Tab-separated table of C-alpha atoms and ligand atoms in Angstrom:
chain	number	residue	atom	x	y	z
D	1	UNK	CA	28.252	128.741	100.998
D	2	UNK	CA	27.813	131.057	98.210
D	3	UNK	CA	28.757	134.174	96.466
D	4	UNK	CA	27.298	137.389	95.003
D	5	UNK	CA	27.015	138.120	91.667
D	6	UNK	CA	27.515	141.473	90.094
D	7	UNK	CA	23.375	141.104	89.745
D	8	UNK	CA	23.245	140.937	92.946
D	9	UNK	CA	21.840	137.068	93.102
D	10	UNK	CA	23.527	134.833	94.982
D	11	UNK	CA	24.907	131.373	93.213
D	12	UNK	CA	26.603	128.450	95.208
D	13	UNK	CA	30.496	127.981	95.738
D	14	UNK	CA	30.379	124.746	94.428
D	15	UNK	CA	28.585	122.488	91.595
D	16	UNK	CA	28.180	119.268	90.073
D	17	UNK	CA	29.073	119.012	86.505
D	18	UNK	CA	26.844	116.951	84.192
D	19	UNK	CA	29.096	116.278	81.255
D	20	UNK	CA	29.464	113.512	79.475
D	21	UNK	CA	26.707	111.674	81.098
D	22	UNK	CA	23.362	111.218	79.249
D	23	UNK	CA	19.466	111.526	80.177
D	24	UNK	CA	19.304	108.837	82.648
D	25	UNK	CA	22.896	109.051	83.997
D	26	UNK	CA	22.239	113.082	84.860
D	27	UNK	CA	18.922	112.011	86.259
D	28	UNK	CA	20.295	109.649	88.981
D	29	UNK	CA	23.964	111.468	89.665
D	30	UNK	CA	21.784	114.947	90.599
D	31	UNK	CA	19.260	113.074	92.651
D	32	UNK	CA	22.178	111.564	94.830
D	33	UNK	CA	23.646	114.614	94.774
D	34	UNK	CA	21.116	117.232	96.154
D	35	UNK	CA	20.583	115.013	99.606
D	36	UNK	CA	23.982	115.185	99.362
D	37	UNK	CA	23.649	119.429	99.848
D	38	UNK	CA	24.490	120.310	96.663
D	39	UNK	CA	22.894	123.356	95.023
D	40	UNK	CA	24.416	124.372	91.636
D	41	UNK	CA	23.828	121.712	88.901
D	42	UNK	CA	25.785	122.673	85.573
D	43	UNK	CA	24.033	121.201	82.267
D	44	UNK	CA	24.091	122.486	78.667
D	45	UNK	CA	22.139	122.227	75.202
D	46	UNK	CA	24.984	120.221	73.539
D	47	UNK	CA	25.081	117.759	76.643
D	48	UNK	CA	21.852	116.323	75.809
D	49	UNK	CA	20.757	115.777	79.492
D	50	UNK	CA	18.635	118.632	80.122
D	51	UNK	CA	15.243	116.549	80.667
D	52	UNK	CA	17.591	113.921	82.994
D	53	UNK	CA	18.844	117.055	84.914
D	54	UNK	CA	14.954	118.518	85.005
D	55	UNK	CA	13.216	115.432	86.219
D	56	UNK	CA	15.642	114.810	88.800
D	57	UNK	CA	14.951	118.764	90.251
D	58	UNK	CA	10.872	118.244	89.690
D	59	UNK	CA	11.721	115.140	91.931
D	60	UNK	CA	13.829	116.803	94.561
D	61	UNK	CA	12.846	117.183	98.391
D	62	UNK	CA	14.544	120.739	98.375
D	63	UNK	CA	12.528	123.532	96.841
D	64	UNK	CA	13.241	124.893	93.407
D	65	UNK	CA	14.719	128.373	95.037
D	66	UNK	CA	17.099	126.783	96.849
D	67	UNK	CA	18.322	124.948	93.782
D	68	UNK	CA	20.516	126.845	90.958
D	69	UNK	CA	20.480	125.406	87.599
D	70	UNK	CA	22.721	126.424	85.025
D	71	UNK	CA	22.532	125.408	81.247
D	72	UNK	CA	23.880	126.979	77.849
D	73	UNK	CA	23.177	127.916	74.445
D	74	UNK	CA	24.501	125.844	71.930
D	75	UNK	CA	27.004	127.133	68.931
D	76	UNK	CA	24.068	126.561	66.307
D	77	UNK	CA	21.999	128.637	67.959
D	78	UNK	CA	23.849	132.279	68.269
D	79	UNK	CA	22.394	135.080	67.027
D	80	UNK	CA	19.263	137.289	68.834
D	81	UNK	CA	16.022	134.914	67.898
D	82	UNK	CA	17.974	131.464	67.795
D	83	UNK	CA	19.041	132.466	70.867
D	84	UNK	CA	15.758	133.200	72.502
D	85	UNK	CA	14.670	129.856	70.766
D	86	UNK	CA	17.144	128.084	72.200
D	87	UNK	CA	16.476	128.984	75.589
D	88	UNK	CA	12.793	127.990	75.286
D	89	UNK	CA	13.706	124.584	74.204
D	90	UNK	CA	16.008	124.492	76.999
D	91	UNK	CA	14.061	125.515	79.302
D	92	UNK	CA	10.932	123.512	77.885
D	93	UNK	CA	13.359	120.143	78.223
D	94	UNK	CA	14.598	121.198	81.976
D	95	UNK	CA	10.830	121.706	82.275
D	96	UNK	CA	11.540	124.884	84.941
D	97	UNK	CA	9.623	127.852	84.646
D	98	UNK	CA	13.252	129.961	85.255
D	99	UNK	CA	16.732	129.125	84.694
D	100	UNK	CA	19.280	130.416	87.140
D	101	UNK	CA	22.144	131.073	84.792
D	102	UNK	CA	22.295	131.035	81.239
D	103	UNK	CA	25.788	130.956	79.622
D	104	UNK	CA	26.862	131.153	75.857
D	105	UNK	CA	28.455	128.259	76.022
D	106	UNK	CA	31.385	129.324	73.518
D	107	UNK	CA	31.877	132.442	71.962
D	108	UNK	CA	32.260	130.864	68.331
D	109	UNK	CA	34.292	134.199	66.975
D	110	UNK	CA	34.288	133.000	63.239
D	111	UNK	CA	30.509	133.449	63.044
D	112	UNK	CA	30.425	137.288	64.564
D	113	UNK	CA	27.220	136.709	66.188
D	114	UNK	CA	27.944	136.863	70.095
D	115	UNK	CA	26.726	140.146	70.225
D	116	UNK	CA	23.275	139.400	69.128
D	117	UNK	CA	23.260	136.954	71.076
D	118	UNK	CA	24.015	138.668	73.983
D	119	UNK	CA	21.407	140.924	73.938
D	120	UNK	CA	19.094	138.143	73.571
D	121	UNK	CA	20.570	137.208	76.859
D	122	UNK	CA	20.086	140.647	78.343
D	123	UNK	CA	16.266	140.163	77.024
D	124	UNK	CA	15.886	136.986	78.733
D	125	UNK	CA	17.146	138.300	82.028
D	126	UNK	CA	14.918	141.252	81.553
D	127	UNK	CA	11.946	139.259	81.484
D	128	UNK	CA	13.033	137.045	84.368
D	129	UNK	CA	13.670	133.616	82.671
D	130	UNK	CA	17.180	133.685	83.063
D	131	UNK	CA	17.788	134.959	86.395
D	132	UNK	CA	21.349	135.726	85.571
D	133	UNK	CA	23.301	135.846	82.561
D	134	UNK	CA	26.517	135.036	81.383
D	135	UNK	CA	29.443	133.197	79.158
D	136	UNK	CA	31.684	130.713	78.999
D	137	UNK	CA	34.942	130.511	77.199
D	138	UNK	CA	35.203	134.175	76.517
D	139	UNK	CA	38.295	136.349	76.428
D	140	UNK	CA	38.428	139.931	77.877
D	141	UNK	CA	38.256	141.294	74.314
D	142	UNK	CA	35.136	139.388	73.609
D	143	UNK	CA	33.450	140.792	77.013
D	144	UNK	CA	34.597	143.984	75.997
D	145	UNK	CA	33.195	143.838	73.325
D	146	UNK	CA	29.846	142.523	74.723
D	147	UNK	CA	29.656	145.949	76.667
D	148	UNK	CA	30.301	147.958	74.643
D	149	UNK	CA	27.256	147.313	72.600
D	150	UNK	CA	24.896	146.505	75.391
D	151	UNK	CA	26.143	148.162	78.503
D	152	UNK	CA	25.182	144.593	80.483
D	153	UNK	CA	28.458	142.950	82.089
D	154	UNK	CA	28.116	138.738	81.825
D	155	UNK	CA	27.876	137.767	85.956
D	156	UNK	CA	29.713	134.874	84.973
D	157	UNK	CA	32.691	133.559	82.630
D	158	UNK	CA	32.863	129.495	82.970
D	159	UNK	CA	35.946	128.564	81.714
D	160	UNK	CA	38.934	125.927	81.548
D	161	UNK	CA	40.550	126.030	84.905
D	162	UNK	CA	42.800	123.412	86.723
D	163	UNK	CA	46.280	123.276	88.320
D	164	UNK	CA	47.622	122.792	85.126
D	165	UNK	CA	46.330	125.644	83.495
D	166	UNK	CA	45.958	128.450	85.815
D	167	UNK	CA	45.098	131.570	83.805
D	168	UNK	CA	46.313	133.936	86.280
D	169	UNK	CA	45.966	136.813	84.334
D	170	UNK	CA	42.133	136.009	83.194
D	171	UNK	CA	41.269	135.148	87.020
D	172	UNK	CA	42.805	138.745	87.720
D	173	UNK	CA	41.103	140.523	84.972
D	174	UNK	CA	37.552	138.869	86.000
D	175	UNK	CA	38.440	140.107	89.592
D	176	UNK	CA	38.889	143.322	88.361
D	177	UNK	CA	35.567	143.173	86.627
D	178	UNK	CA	33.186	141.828	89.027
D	179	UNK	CA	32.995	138.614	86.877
D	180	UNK	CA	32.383	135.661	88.898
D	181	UNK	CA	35.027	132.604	87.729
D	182	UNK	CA	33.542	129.409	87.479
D	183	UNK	CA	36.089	127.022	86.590
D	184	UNK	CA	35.578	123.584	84.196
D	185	UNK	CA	37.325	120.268	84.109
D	186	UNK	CA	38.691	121.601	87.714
D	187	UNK	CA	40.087	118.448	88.205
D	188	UNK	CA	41.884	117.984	85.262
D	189	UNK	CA	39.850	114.999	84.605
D	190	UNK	CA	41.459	113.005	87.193
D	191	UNK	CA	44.387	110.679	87.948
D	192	UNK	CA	47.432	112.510	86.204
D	193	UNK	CA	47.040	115.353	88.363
D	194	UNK	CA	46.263	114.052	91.458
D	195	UNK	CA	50.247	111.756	91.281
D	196	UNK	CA	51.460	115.123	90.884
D	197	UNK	CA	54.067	115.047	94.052
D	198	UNK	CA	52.820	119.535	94.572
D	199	UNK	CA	49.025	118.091	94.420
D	200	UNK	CA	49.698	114.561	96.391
D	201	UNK	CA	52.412	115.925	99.081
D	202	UNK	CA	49.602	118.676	100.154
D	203	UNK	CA	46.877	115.854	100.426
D	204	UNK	CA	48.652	113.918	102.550
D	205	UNK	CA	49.908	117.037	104.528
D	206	UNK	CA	46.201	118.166	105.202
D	207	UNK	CA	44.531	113.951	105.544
D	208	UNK	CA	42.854	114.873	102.440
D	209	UNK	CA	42.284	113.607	99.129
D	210	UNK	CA	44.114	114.913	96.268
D	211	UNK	CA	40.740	115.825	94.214
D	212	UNK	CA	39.832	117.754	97.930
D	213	UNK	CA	43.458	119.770	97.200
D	214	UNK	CA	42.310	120.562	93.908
D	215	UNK	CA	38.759	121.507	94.756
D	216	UNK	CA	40.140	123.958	97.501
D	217	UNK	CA	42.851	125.518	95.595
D	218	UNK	CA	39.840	126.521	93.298
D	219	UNK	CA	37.671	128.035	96.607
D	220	UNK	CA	41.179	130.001	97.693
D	221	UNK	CA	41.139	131.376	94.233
D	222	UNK	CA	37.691	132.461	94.445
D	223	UNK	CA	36.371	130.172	91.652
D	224	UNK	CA	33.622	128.336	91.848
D	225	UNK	CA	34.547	124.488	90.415
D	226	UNK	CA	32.146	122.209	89.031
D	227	UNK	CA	33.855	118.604	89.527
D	228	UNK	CA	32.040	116.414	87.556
D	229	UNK	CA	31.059	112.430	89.123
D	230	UNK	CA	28.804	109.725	88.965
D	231	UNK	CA	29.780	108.040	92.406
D	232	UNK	CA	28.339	109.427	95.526
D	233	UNK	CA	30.894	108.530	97.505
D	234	UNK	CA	33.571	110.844	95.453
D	235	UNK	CA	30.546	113.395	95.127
D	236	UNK	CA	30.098	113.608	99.039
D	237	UNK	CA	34.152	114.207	99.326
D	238	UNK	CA	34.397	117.031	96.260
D	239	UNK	CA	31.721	119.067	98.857
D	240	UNK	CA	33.609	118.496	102.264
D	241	UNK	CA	36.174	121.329	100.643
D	242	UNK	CA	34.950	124.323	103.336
D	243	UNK	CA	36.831	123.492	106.624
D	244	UNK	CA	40.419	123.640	105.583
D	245	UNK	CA	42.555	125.620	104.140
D	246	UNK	CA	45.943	125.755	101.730
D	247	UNK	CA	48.758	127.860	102.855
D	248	UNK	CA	50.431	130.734	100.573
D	249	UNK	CA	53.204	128.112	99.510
D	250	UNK	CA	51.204	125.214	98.865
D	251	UNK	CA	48.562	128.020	96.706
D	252	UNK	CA	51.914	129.026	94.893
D	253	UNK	CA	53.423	125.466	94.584
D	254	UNK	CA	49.993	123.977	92.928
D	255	UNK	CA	49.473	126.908	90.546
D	256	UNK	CA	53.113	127.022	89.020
D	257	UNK	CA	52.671	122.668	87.277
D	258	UNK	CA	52.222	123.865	83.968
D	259	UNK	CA	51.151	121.391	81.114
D	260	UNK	CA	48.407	123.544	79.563
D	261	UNK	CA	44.647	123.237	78.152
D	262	UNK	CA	42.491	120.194	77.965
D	263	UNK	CA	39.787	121.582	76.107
D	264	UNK	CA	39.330	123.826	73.257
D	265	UNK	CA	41.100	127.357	72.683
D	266	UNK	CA	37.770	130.171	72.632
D	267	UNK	CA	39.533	131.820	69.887
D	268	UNK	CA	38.914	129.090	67.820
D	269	UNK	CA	36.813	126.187	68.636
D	270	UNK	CA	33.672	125.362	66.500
D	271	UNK	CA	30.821	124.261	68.716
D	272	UNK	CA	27.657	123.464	67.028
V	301	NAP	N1	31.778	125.330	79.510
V	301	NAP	C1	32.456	124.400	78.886
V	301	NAP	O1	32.870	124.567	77.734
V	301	NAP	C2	32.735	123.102	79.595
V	301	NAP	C3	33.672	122.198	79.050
V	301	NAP	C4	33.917	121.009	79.741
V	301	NAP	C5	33.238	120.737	80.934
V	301	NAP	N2	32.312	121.637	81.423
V	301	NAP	C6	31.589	121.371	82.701
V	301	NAP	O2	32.548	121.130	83.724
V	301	NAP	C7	32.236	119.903	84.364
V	301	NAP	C8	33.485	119.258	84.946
V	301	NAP	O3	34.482	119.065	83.970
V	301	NAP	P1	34.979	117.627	83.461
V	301	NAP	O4	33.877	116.654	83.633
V	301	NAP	O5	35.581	117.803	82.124
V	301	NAP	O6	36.207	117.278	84.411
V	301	NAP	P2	36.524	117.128	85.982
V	301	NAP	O7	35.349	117.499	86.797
V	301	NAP	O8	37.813	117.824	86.182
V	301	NAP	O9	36.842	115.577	86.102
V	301	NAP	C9	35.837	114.603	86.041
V	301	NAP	C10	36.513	113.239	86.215
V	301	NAP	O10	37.082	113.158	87.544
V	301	NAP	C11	36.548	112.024	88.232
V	301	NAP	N3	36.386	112.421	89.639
V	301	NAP	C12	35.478	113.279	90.165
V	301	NAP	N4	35.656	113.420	91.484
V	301	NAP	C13	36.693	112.624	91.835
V	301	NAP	C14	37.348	112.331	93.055
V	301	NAP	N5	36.969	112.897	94.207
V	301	NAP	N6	38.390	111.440	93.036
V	301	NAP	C15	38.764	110.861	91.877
V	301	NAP	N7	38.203	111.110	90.681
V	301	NAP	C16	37.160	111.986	90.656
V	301	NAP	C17	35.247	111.689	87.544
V	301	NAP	O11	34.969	110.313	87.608
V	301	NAP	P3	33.638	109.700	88.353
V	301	NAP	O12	32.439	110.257	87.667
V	301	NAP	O13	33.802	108.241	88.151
V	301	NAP	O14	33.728	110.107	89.798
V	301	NAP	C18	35.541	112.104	86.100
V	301	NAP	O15	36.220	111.050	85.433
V	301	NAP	C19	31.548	119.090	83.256
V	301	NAP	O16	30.873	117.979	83.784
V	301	NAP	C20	30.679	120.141	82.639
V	301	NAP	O17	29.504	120.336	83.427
V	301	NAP	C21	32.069	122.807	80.771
């Protein structure tokens, strides 16, 4: 399953996430995943576990096309030529002659440098190292402002998305935009959520897990989640998300639990 960019490329529904694991522990959790079927593997600069993620795709029985790697630039590296350094030593430690996506992994407003960075992006994508290009964390003043001075729309904004914090009106604005949502810590990071009677009394409705709820309320939204894990087991039951479906209510009754971020607010956090 997949969906269509604003580029035009096509990038996978669903994805494992790589943080907090290091070299070794990316390594083996994407080369149990891929026989597994999946296709989008989310890494980053700051996770350190770009060469774990790379050897483990060099190593994989599916060809690199079929594969969709995303990584991102890390804070200490905005502006136009840290940025194109950055991705080289990205891309040098993923050892892949392309990257599928490339996100700015925060937009780090306190140093005013997105922009240049951006079209550093645009560059990249240009020369066809980063097939497509986009951010994470951003607000719709930020991507504003990213078009105005370049003209290039992001194909992507990866940001904090879970049943407990449901950004309606960003999801709405992306629509509006052509911005593919790709939604982090989709499962809240676990156990809290899933005792939640909304989350529980729907995975017990549908003979489902809770984190399979969660995972499809994301689909239904039209993000794509990234559920990180290590176990194959949970791993195989985050993908098996594509042959049911929520109703309107239980949509309505999941998104209204409240309780807020887990991570960082864009407008402020310092990433290095
Ligand atoms: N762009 C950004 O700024 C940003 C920020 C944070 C995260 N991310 C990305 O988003 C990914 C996911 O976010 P996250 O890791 O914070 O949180 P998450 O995916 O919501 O939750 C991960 C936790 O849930 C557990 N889990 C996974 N599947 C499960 C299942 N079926 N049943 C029960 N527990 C399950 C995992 O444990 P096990 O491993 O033991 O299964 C892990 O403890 C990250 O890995 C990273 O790639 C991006």
């Amino acid at each position: 399953m997949t969906i269509t960019l604003s580029d035009g490329r096509k990038m996978p529904r669903l994805g494992l996430g790589t943080w907090p694991m290091d070299d070794e522990q990316a390594r083996q959790a994407v080369t149990q995943a891929i026989p597994l079927g999946y296709r989008l593997i989310d890494t980053a600069a700051s996770y350190g576990n770009e060469a774990g993620v790379g050897a483990a795709v060099a190593d994989a029985d599916v060809a690199r096309e079929e594969l969709f790697v995303t990584t991102k630039l890390r804070g200490s590296q905005h502006g136009y030529d840290a940025a194109l350094r950055g991705f080289e030593e990205s891309r040098a430690r993923l050892g892949l002659d392309y990257v599928d996506l490339y996100l700015i992994h925060w937009p780090l407003p306190g140093r005013g440098l997105y922009a240049d960075t951006w079209r550093a992006f645009v560059h990249l994508q240009e020369q066809g190292l980063a097939r497509s290009i986009g951010v994470s964390n951003f607000t719709p003043e930020q991507i504003e402002r990213l078009v105005e001075e370049t003209g290039v729309w992001p194909a992507v904004n990866q940001v904090e998305l879970h049943p407990g914090f449901a950004q309606r009106e960003l999801l709405a604005w992306h629509a509006e935009h052509g911005i593919v949502t790709e939604s982090w810590t989709p499962l809240g990071r676990g156990p809290k959520l899933f005792d939640e009677p909304a989350v529980a009394e729907t995975a017990a409705a549908h003979g489902r897990t809770p984190a399979q709820v969660v995972l499809r309320w994301h689909l239904q939204l039209g993000a794509v989640p990234i559920p990180k894990s290590a176990d194959p087991e949970r791993m195989r039951q985050n993908l098996e998300v594509f042959d049911f479906s929520l109703t309107d209510d239980e949509m309505a009754r999941i998104s209204s639990l409240g309780g807020g971020r887990q991570g960082g607010d864009p407008e402020t956090y310092v990433e290095l």
